[in-house]
Short mmCIF file of C-alpha atoms and ligand atoms in Angstrom, two decimals:
data_model
loop_
_atom_site.label_atom_id
_atom_site.label_comp_id
_atom_site.label_asym_id
_atom_site.label_seq_id
_atom_site.Cartn_x
_atom_site.Cartn_y
_atom_site.Cartn_z
CA MET Z 1 -128.95 200.25 -31.96
CA ALA Z 2 -129.52 196.51 -32.02
CA LYS Z 3 -132.35 195.15 -29.91
CA LYS Z 4 -131.24 194.01 -26.46
CA ILE Z 5 -131.46 190.32 -25.71
CA GLN Z 6 -133.07 189.44 -22.41
CA ALA Z 7 -132.73 186.45 -20.11
CA VAL Z 8 -135.01 183.46 -20.58
CA ARG Z 9 -138.28 183.85 -18.67
CA GLY Z 10 -138.03 182.40 -15.18
CA MET Z 11 -134.23 182.24 -15.29
CA HIS Z 12 -132.63 184.83 -13.06
CA ASP Z 13 -129.37 186.62 -12.72
CA ILE Z 14 -128.19 186.76 -9.13
CA LEU Z 15 -126.42 190.10 -8.92
CA PRO Z 16 -123.50 191.04 -6.62
CA ASP Z 17 -125.80 192.92 -4.24
CA GLU Z 18 -127.55 189.63 -3.52
CA VAL Z 19 -124.74 187.15 -3.83
CA PHE Z 20 -123.33 187.78 -0.37
CA ARG Z 21 -126.40 186.13 1.14
CA TRP Z 22 -125.84 183.07 -1.05
CA GLN Z 23 -122.20 182.89 -0.02
CA TYR Z 24 -123.09 183.25 3.63
CA MET Z 25 -125.58 180.42 3.37
CA GLN Z 26 -123.19 178.20 1.35
CA ASP Z 27 -120.40 178.72 3.89
CA ILE Z 28 -122.59 177.77 6.83
CA LEU Z 29 -124.01 174.83 4.96
CA ALA Z 30 -120.67 173.42 3.82
CA GLN Z 31 -119.30 173.60 7.34
CA LEU Z 32 -122.40 172.05 8.85
CA LEU Z 33 -122.47 169.18 6.36
CA SER Z 34 -118.82 168.33 6.78
CA GLY Z 35 -119.36 168.48 10.53
CA TYR Z 36 -121.93 165.70 10.15
CA GLY Z 37 -119.60 163.69 7.88
CA TYR Z 38 -121.24 164.41 4.51
CA ARG Z 39 -119.04 164.65 1.41
CA GLN Z 40 -119.75 166.80 -1.60
CA LEU Z 41 -119.89 165.65 -5.21
CA LEU Z 42 -120.19 167.62 -8.43
CA LEU Z 43 -122.65 166.29 -10.99
CA PRO Z 44 -123.55 167.12 -14.59
CA VAL Z 45 -126.47 169.42 -15.26
CA VAL Z 46 -127.63 167.25 -18.17
CA GLU Z 47 -128.60 163.58 -17.97
CA LYS Z 48 -130.27 161.08 -20.27
CA THR Z 49 -134.01 161.67 -20.30
CA GLU Z 50 -134.60 158.02 -19.49
CA LEU Z 51 -133.00 158.49 -16.06
CA PHE Z 52 -135.68 160.94 -14.94
CA LYS Z 53 -138.54 159.03 -16.52
CA ARG Z 54 -137.54 155.89 -14.72
CA SER Z 55 -136.86 157.48 -11.33
CA ILE Z 56 -139.23 160.40 -10.87
CA GLY Z 57 -142.07 158.50 -12.54
CA GLU Z 58 -143.85 158.97 -15.86
CA VAL Z 59 -147.05 160.18 -14.24
CA THR Z 60 -145.73 163.17 -12.31
CA ASP Z 61 -145.92 166.90 -12.98
CA ILE Z 62 -142.19 167.05 -13.48
CA VAL Z 63 -141.95 164.39 -16.17
CA GLU Z 64 -145.25 165.18 -17.84
CA LYS Z 65 -144.93 168.91 -18.19
CA GLU Z 66 -141.91 170.50 -16.53
CA MET Z 67 -138.78 168.99 -18.08
CA TYR Z 68 -136.47 170.76 -20.50
CA THR Z 69 -135.88 167.88 -22.89
CA PHE Z 70 -134.06 168.05 -26.21
CA ASP Z 71 -132.30 165.84 -28.72
CA ASP Z 72 -128.57 166.43 -28.94
CA ARG Z 73 -126.65 166.24 -32.21
CA ASN Z 74 -126.47 162.47 -32.03
CA GLY Z 75 -130.21 162.21 -31.63
CA ASP Z 76 -130.01 161.14 -27.97
CA SER Z 77 -132.77 162.49 -25.78
CA LEU Z 78 -131.26 164.56 -22.97
CA THR Z 79 -132.83 166.58 -20.17
CA LEU Z 80 -131.67 169.50 -18.03
CA ARG Z 81 -131.91 168.02 -14.56
CA PRO Z 82 -135.16 168.95 -12.78
CA GLU Z 83 -133.81 167.57 -9.48
CA GLY Z 84 -130.62 166.00 -8.18
CA THR Z 85 -131.50 162.68 -6.57
CA ALA Z 86 -131.59 160.67 -9.80
CA GLY Z 87 -128.24 161.97 -11.06
CA CYS Z 88 -126.58 161.47 -7.68
CA LEU Z 89 -127.73 157.88 -7.53
CA ARG Z 90 -126.77 157.30 -11.15
CA ALA Z 91 -123.25 158.53 -10.40
CA CYS Z 92 -122.94 156.36 -7.30
CA LEU Z 93 -124.02 153.26 -9.20
CA GLU Z 94 -121.78 154.06 -12.14
CA HIS Z 95 -118.70 154.45 -9.93
CA GLY Z 96 -119.38 151.64 -7.51
CA LEU Z 97 -119.81 153.90 -4.48
CA LEU Z 98 -122.54 151.70 -3.06
CA HIS Z 99 -120.65 148.39 -2.89
CA ASN Z 100 -120.94 147.23 0.70
CA GLN Z 101 -120.64 150.70 2.06
CA GLN Z 102 -122.66 153.50 3.45
CA GLN Z 103 -122.56 156.95 1.90
CA ARG Z 104 -123.43 160.41 3.18
CA LEU Z 105 -123.32 162.83 0.26
CA TRP Z 106 -124.38 166.28 -0.85
CA TYR Z 107 -124.38 168.42 -3.98
CA SER Z 108 -125.65 171.80 -5.02
CA GLY Z 109 -126.42 173.60 -8.23
CA PRO Z 110 -129.10 174.71 -10.66
CA MET Z 111 -132.20 172.66 -11.47
CA PHE Z 112 -134.58 173.33 -14.34
CA ARG Z 113 -138.36 173.04 -14.48
CA HIS Z 114 -140.73 174.61 -16.95
CA GLU Z 115 -143.20 176.00 -14.42
CA ARG Z 116 -145.16 179.22 -14.23
CA PRO Z 117 -142.67 181.73 -12.79
CA GLN Z 118 -143.71 183.62 -9.65
CA LYS Z 119 -142.13 184.64 -6.35
CA GLY Z 120 -140.23 181.61 -5.06
CA ARG Z 121 -140.87 179.60 -8.25
CA TYR Z 122 -138.47 179.82 -11.16
CA ARG Z 123 -137.49 177.85 -14.23
CA GLN Z 124 -133.87 177.75 -13.22
CA PHE Z 125 -133.51 177.51 -9.47
CA TYR Z 126 -130.86 176.28 -7.08
CA GLN Z 127 -131.03 173.33 -4.77
CA VAL Z 128 -128.76 171.79 -2.21
CA GLY Z 129 -129.41 168.07 -2.03
CA VAL Z 130 -128.33 165.68 0.69
CA GLU Z 131 -128.50 161.93 0.08
CA THR Z 132 -127.58 158.89 2.16
CA TYR Z 133 -127.29 155.26 1.07
CA GLY Z 134 -127.07 151.93 2.85
CA MET Z 135 -128.86 152.91 6.06
CA ALA Z 136 -132.37 151.65 6.70
CA GLY Z 137 -133.09 154.05 9.55
CA PRO Z 138 -134.85 155.27 11.56
CA ASP Z 139 -131.67 156.79 13.07
CA ILE Z 140 -130.41 158.26 9.80
CA ASP Z 141 -133.88 159.68 9.08
CA VAL Z 142 -133.63 161.55 12.36
CA GLU Z 143 -130.06 162.67 11.67
CA LEU Z 144 -131.16 164.30 8.42
CA ILE Z 145 -133.96 166.13 10.14
CA ALA Z 146 -131.68 167.25 12.98
CA LEU Z 147 -129.13 168.50 10.47
CA SER Z 148 -131.67 170.59 8.59
CA HIS Z 149 -133.08 171.86 11.88
CA ARG Z 150 -129.59 173.00 12.91
CA LEU Z 151 -129.19 174.78 9.59
CA TRP Z 152 -132.34 176.86 10.18
CA GLN Z 153 -131.04 177.77 13.63
CA GLN Z 154 -127.73 178.91 12.22
CA LEU Z 155 -129.39 180.91 9.45
CA GLY Z 156 -131.69 182.62 11.94
CA ILE Z 157 -134.94 181.33 10.42
CA ARG Z 158 -135.81 178.53 12.85
CA GLU Z 159 -138.75 180.43 14.34
CA SER Z 160 -140.30 180.89 10.91
CA VAL Z 161 -140.38 177.27 9.75
CA GLN Z 162 -142.17 174.14 10.85
CA LEU Z 163 -141.50 170.49 10.24
CA GLU Z 164 -144.28 168.44 8.66
CA LEU Z 165 -143.95 164.71 8.85
CA ASN Z 166 -145.70 161.68 7.40
CA THR Z 167 -145.06 158.09 6.44
CA LEU Z 168 -145.98 156.53 3.12
CA GLY Z 169 -145.36 152.96 4.27
CA SER Z 170 -144.14 150.11 2.08
CA SER Z 171 -145.14 149.67 -1.54
CA ASP Z 172 -147.77 147.05 -0.54
CA GLU Z 173 -149.25 149.39 2.00
CA ARG Z 174 -149.18 152.18 -0.52
CA SER Z 175 -151.05 150.21 -3.13
CA ARG Z 176 -153.69 149.27 -0.60
CA TYR Z 177 -154.03 152.91 0.38
CA ARG Z 178 -154.22 153.86 -3.26
CA ASP Z 179 -157.24 151.57 -3.72
CA ARG Z 180 -158.92 153.12 -0.71
CA LEU Z 181 -158.30 156.62 -1.96
CA VAL Z 182 -159.65 155.83 -5.41
CA GLU Z 183 -162.79 154.43 -3.83
CA TYR Z 184 -163.19 157.53 -1.65
CA PHE Z 185 -162.55 160.09 -4.39
CA GLN Z 186 -164.76 158.19 -6.85
CA ALA Z 187 -167.56 158.66 -4.35
CA HIS Z 188 -166.78 162.41 -4.16
CA LYS Z 189 -166.00 163.00 -7.79
CA GLU Z 190 -168.25 166.03 -8.07
CA GLN Z 191 -166.00 167.94 -5.64
CA LEU Z 192 -162.80 167.42 -7.65
CA ASP Z 193 -161.26 169.75 -10.23
CA GLN Z 194 -160.06 168.62 -13.67
CA ASP Z 195 -156.48 168.17 -12.49
CA SER Z 196 -157.54 165.87 -9.72
CA LEU Z 197 -159.90 163.93 -11.94
CA ASP Z 198 -156.93 163.23 -14.21
CA ARG Z 199 -154.86 162.19 -11.22
CA LEU Z 200 -157.63 159.91 -10.00
CA GLU Z 201 -157.02 157.73 -13.03
CA ARG Z 202 -153.27 157.80 -13.02
CA ASN Z 203 -151.76 158.90 -9.72
CA PRO Z 204 -154.47 159.26 -7.05
CA LEU Z 205 -152.06 159.93 -4.16
CA ARG Z 206 -151.15 163.18 -5.84
CA ILE Z 207 -154.67 164.51 -5.34
CA LEU Z 208 -153.68 164.96 -1.68
CA ASP Z 209 -150.93 167.29 -2.89
CA SER Z 210 -153.37 169.57 -4.74
CA LYS Z 211 -152.83 173.28 -4.19
CA ASN Z 212 -156.43 174.18 -5.08
CA PRO Z 213 -158.03 175.59 -1.89
CA ASP Z 214 -161.51 174.50 -3.04
CA LEU Z 215 -160.44 170.90 -2.63
CA LYS Z 216 -159.33 171.28 0.96
CA PRO Z 217 -162.55 169.97 2.59
CA VAL Z 218 -162.72 166.82 0.47
CA ILE Z 219 -158.98 166.20 0.95
CA ASP Z 220 -159.15 166.79 4.69
CA ALA Z 221 -161.88 164.19 5.00
CA ALA Z 222 -160.02 161.57 2.95
CA PRO Z 223 -158.89 158.34 4.64
CA ALA Z 224 -155.49 158.66 6.34
CA PHE Z 225 -152.55 156.51 5.43
CA SER Z 226 -152.22 155.25 8.97
CA GLU Z 227 -155.29 153.07 8.40
CA CYS Z 228 -153.29 150.97 5.94
CA LEU Z 229 -150.01 150.77 7.84
CA GLU Z 230 -148.75 147.54 9.35
CA ALA Z 231 -146.72 147.07 12.51
CA GLU Z 232 -143.27 147.43 10.93
CA SER Z 233 -143.94 150.76 9.25
CA THR Z 234 -145.76 152.08 12.28
CA GLU Z 235 -142.82 151.13 14.47
CA HIS Z 236 -140.31 152.85 12.14
CA PHE Z 237 -142.35 156.00 12.21
CA GLN Z 238 -142.84 155.96 15.96
CA GLN Z 239 -139.12 155.64 16.53
CA ILE Z 240 -138.61 158.75 14.45
CA THR Z 241 -141.16 160.80 16.32
CA SER Z 242 -139.86 159.68 19.70
CA SER Z 243 -136.25 160.53 18.74
CA LEU Z 244 -137.42 163.94 17.61
CA ASP Z 245 -139.12 164.35 20.97
CA ASP Z 246 -135.82 163.45 22.67
CA LEU Z 247 -134.04 166.12 20.64
CA GLU Z 248 -136.83 168.61 21.29
CA ILE Z 249 -137.45 169.15 17.61
CA ASP Z 250 -141.12 170.05 17.10
CA TYR Z 251 -143.09 168.56 14.24
CA VAL Z 252 -146.61 168.49 12.89
CA LEU Z 253 -148.02 165.21 11.64
CA ASN Z 254 -149.51 165.80 8.22
CA PRO Z 255 -151.24 162.64 7.00
CA HIS Z 256 -151.70 164.19 3.56
CA LEU Z 257 -148.07 164.94 2.89
CA VAL Z 258 -147.30 162.78 -0.15
CA ARG Z 259 -144.51 164.53 -2.09
CA GLY Z 260 -144.65 165.01 -5.83
CA LEU Z 261 -142.32 162.24 -6.93
CA ASP Z 262 -143.03 158.54 -7.20
CA TYR Z 263 -140.00 157.13 -5.50
CA TYR Z 264 -140.75 157.87 -1.86
CA CYS Z 265 -141.68 155.35 0.83
CA ASN Z 266 -141.91 155.41 4.62
CA THR Z 267 -140.61 158.69 6.04
CA VAL Z 268 -141.45 161.89 4.17
CA PHE Z 269 -140.99 165.39 5.54
CA GLU Z 270 -141.13 169.01 4.55
CA TRP Z 271 -139.99 172.20 6.23
CA THR Z 272 -142.58 174.85 5.47
CA THR Z 273 -143.06 178.51 6.24
CA ALA Z 274 -146.08 180.78 6.32
CA SER Z 275 -143.93 183.79 5.34
CA LEU Z 276 -143.55 183.13 1.62
CA GLY Z 277 -147.12 182.75 0.43
CA ALA Z 278 -147.97 179.76 -1.72
CA GLN Z 279 -144.30 178.80 -2.24
CA GLY Z 280 -143.99 177.78 1.40
CA THR Z 281 -141.85 174.64 1.22
CA ILE Z 282 -138.17 175.39 1.67
CA CYS Z 283 -136.93 171.84 2.11
CA ALA Z 284 -138.42 168.47 1.30
CA GLY Z 285 -137.27 164.91 1.52
CA GLY Z 286 -137.92 161.35 2.32
CA ARG Z 287 -136.95 157.73 2.12
CA TYR Z 288 -136.66 156.08 -1.29
CA ASP Z 289 -135.58 152.50 -0.64
CA GLY Z 290 -136.98 151.22 -3.93
CA LEU Z 291 -135.14 153.59 -6.25
CA VAL Z 292 -131.70 152.00 -6.25
CA SER Z 293 -132.97 148.72 -7.68
CA GLN Z 294 -135.24 150.63 -10.04
CA LEU Z 295 -132.10 152.16 -11.54
CA GLY Z 296 -130.33 148.84 -11.85
CA GLY Z 297 -128.53 148.49 -8.53
CA ARG Z 298 -129.12 146.01 -5.73
CA ALA Z 299 -131.80 146.90 -3.20
CA ILE Z 300 -130.16 149.51 -0.98
CA PRO Z 301 -132.00 151.73 1.47
CA ALA Z 302 -131.75 155.45 0.82
CA ILE Z 303 -133.02 158.70 2.25
CA GLY Z 304 -132.34 162.31 1.42
CA PHE Z 305 -133.74 165.79 1.05
CA ALA Z 306 -133.41 168.84 -1.16
CA MET Z 307 -133.80 172.46 -0.27
CA GLY Z 308 -134.65 175.39 -2.47
CA ILE Z 309 -131.98 178.05 -2.02
CA GLU Z 310 -133.99 180.99 -3.44
CA ARG Z 311 -136.80 180.37 -0.97
CA ILE Z 312 -134.38 180.12 1.94
CA ILE Z 313 -132.73 183.38 0.89
CA LEU Z 314 -136.13 185.06 0.56
CA LEU Z 315 -137.01 183.90 4.04
CA MET Z 316 -133.69 185.10 5.46
CA GLN Z 317 -134.40 188.51 3.95
CA GLU Z 318 -137.86 188.54 5.54
CA VAL Z 319 -136.91 187.49 9.04
CA ALA Z 320 -133.12 187.68 9.52
CA ALA Z 321 -131.94 190.43 7.19
CA GLU Z 322 -129.57 192.04 9.72
CA GLN Z 323 -127.80 188.77 10.48
CA VAL Z 324 -125.92 188.86 7.21
CA GLN Z 325 -124.12 191.87 5.83
CA PRO Z 326 -122.18 192.30 2.60
CA LYS Z 327 -118.40 192.25 2.83
CA LEU Z 328 -117.46 195.82 1.96
CA PRO Z 329 -113.85 196.93 1.38
CA HIS Z 330 -111.89 197.94 4.45
CA VAL Z 331 -109.85 200.42 2.45
CA TYR Z 332 -110.18 202.31 -0.84
CA LEU Z 333 -106.81 203.51 -2.08
CA ILE Z 334 -106.81 206.92 -3.72
CA ARG Z 335 -103.74 207.81 -5.76
CA PHE Z 336 -102.87 210.78 -7.92
CA GLY Z 337 -99.88 212.51 -9.50
CA GLU Z 338 -97.33 210.51 -11.47
CA GLN Z 339 -95.36 209.47 -8.39
CA GLY Z 340 -98.48 208.92 -6.32
CA GLU Z 341 -99.99 206.53 -8.87
CA ARG Z 342 -96.82 204.55 -9.10
CA ARG Z 343 -96.20 204.33 -5.37
CA GLY Z 344 -99.88 203.64 -4.70
CA LEU Z 345 -99.82 200.54 -6.87
CA GLN Z 346 -96.70 199.21 -5.15
CA LEU Z 347 -98.10 199.99 -1.72
CA CYS Z 348 -101.32 198.11 -2.54
CA GLU Z 349 -99.49 194.94 -3.45
CA ARG Z 350 -97.27 195.17 -0.35
CA LEU Z 351 -100.32 195.65 1.87
CA ARG Z 352 -101.93 192.59 0.29
CA SER Z 353 -98.82 190.54 1.07
CA ALA Z 354 -98.64 191.79 4.65
CA LEU Z 355 -102.39 191.52 5.35
CA PRO Z 356 -104.00 188.74 3.30
CA ALA Z 357 -107.38 189.30 4.95
CA LEU Z 358 -107.47 192.98 4.01
CA ARG Z 359 -110.19 193.96 1.55
CA LEU Z 360 -108.50 196.73 -0.40
CA THR Z 361 -109.82 198.37 -3.54
CA MET Z 362 -107.31 200.36 -5.56
CA ASN Z 363 -108.52 203.31 -7.59
CA CYS Z 364 -107.98 202.63 -11.28
CA GLY Z 365 -108.62 204.88 -14.25
CA GLY Z 366 -107.34 208.09 -12.64
CA GLY Z 367 -109.63 210.98 -11.75
CA SER Z 368 -109.33 214.04 -9.54
CA ALA Z 369 -108.96 213.59 -5.79
CA LYS Z 370 -112.57 214.67 -5.45
CA SER Z 371 -113.93 212.10 -7.87
CA GLN Z 372 -111.77 209.39 -6.31
CA PHE Z 373 -113.18 210.24 -2.88
CA LYS Z 374 -116.64 209.90 -4.39
CA ARG Z 375 -115.79 206.41 -5.64
CA ALA Z 376 -114.32 205.55 -2.24
CA ASP Z 377 -117.55 206.61 -0.59
CA HIS Z 378 -119.65 204.69 -3.10
CA SER Z 379 -117.60 201.53 -2.57
CA GLY Z 380 -118.73 201.38 1.06
CA ALA Z 381 -115.11 201.23 2.30
CA SER Z 382 -114.43 202.17 5.91
CA PHE Z 383 -111.25 204.11 5.10
CA ALA Z 384 -109.74 206.05 2.25
CA LEU Z 385 -105.98 205.73 1.97
CA VAL Z 386 -104.46 208.66 0.09
CA VAL Z 387 -101.21 208.50 -1.88
CA GLY Z 388 -100.40 211.75 -3.66
CA ASP Z 389 -97.12 213.40 -4.53
CA ASP Z 390 -96.85 214.94 -1.04
CA GLU Z 391 -97.25 211.54 0.60
CA VAL Z 392 -94.56 210.10 -1.64
CA GLU Z 393 -92.19 212.86 -0.78
CA ASN Z 394 -92.72 212.49 2.99
CA ASN Z 395 -93.02 208.70 2.98
CA GLN Z 396 -96.20 209.12 5.03
CA TYR Z 397 -99.64 207.98 3.92
CA SER Z 398 -102.93 209.60 4.87
CA LEU Z 399 -105.66 207.39 6.30
CA LYS Z 400 -109.08 208.95 6.49
CA ALA Z 401 -112.11 207.34 8.13
CA LEU Z 402 -115.15 207.55 5.85
CA ARG Z 403 -117.93 206.22 8.08
CA HIS Z 404 -117.14 207.65 11.49
CA ASP Z 405 -115.65 210.77 13.04
CA GLN Z 406 -111.98 210.31 13.52
CA PRO Z 407 -109.05 212.62 12.80
CA GLN Z 408 -107.10 211.90 9.66
CA GLU Z 409 -103.87 210.02 10.40
CA SER Z 410 -100.52 210.33 8.72
CA LEU Z 411 -98.62 207.03 8.89
CA SER Z 412 -95.41 205.42 7.72
CA GLU Z 413 -95.84 202.16 5.83
CA GLN Z 414 -95.02 200.05 8.89
CA ALA Z 415 -97.34 202.07 11.12
CA LEU Z 416 -100.04 201.77 8.47
CA ILE Z 417 -99.75 197.99 8.43
CA GLU Z 418 -100.02 197.84 12.21
CA ARG Z 419 -102.94 200.24 12.19
CA LEU Z 420 -104.85 198.19 9.59
CA GLN Z 421 -103.98 194.96 11.37
CA LYS Z 422 -105.87 196.28 14.41
CA GLU Z 423 -108.77 197.21 12.17
CA LEU Z 424 -108.99 193.62 10.89
CA ILE Z 425 -109.34 192.08 14.35
P1 ATP W 1 -143.55 172.68 -4.89
O1 ATP W 1 -144.58 171.88 -4.19
O2 ATP W 1 -143.33 174.02 -4.28
O3 ATP W 1 -143.75 172.72 -6.37
P2 ATP W 1 -141.84 170.42 -5.21
O4 ATP W 1 -142.50 169.38 -4.40
O5 ATP W 1 -142.01 170.42 -6.67
O6 ATP W 1 -142.18 171.88 -4.62
P3 ATP W 1 -139.22 169.30 -4.75
O7 ATP W 1 -139.15 168.60 -6.03
O8 ATP W 1 -139.44 168.53 -3.53
O9 ATP W 1 -140.30 170.48 -4.84
O10 ATP W 1 -137.91 170.21 -4.57
C1 ATP W 1 -137.36 170.52 -3.28
C2 ATP W 1 -137.38 172.00 -3.03
O11 ATP W 1 -136.88 172.73 -4.13
C3 ATP W 1 -138.74 172.61 -2.81
O12 ATP W 1 -139.16 172.40 -1.50
C4 ATP W 1 -138.51 174.06 -3.09
O13 ATP W 1 -137.93 174.70 -1.98
C5 ATP W 1 -137.51 174.01 -4.20
N1 ATP W 1 -138.17 174.17 -5.51
C6 ATP W 1 -138.86 173.25 -6.23
N2 ATP W 1 -139.30 173.77 -7.39
C7 ATP W 1 -138.86 175.07 -7.41
C8 ATP W 1 -138.96 176.14 -8.36
N3 ATP W 1 -139.57 175.98 -9.53
N4 ATP W 1 -138.40 177.33 -8.04
C9 ATP W 1 -137.74 177.50 -6.86
N5 ATP W 1 -137.61 176.53 -5.94
C10 ATP W 1 -138.15 175.32 -6.20
MG1 MG W 2 -143.27 171.45 -8.01
#
């Protein structure tokens, strides 16, 4: 036998036994987003490499070591998208969606990063991204947070997540802070690891983002951004926190929240959980006012967030598993004998016409009554509907409950439809 080919490391199949949770989450999300006035767009999975280099930043983990980049047959350098913000903005600029108008948008789909696979960290993973353009905040910043907060409530995971909040100020303030940080970490060089020493040269803010626990003391004692903030940024941030207080949405101020990408300014936030180990961030976002002009548009304020679907699903399984159940068939139709098979097929299609919401699985491929009952049981259906030669002759169908004690019923087609109708309510 030929050797089996396996999936690429870190790229997962999501099997039917799991997919119902994804669908549940997607349904809730789509309804919630349209309720807030956000419109969906569908974007390519591949973009020009240049787009990510220019937006995410050359000196970031993603661009330096995580991108799937390749030359296509024309020799153009292309990249499987590692995140969605850049492509969304590219599309909006390309199609003139930002001309004198505000936009509230969302997208979802796979992202690709060449990372070390582990629980909650994959090489192909799914994100839902939400982006807004043309609003300088702070009201829209708060709306985005309130929207995500509502999502956790609806998914039953609110009690397991917390909101971390910080501001990164303007680019002037950031460069002043950068100088301060460099000075501080230079003075504490002996406490840094190799990764952070590299970052010290090229992207010192990222040291604050280090996941090495040994660095925690030196990072905790680092100067806070607030020392470099001026009145305007402080005011913006205070309006956000006071609106969150009004809405009774709790938050934790985390002065060392910096986010891994270069384009953020002012508001940054993450929703984190203690229930998923090191992969604790389920949603992350922030303001990126500078990015539109960086990609060739006019200066337009922007803010958005992205959430990692796998991590949200993992969390739902941990803390809200009973809230979502798979959609099993209502009825499994068993049919045997020449007449029974024929009538059974016709009956199935008529039931589907009469009861569009009915989940009805028809036995295919024959089999004895016994083996068909086995399949019915295995399918998880609530009822078996039996059509054999006797049933055809009497024009009465047998309905047998499979999951609870209930006498078998013998029903005409019309009575069967009415009976199943009740079952669907
Ligand atoms: P992390 O710090 O965990 O590496 P990140 O800062 O790289 O996350 P973002 O680029 O902000 O992540 O992406 C937004 C969200 O997408 C994350 O909060 C997380 O939920 C999810 N995510 C990011 N990378 C992965 C991955 N490799 N596998 C699964 N989910 C991911
Ligand atoms: Mg990362």
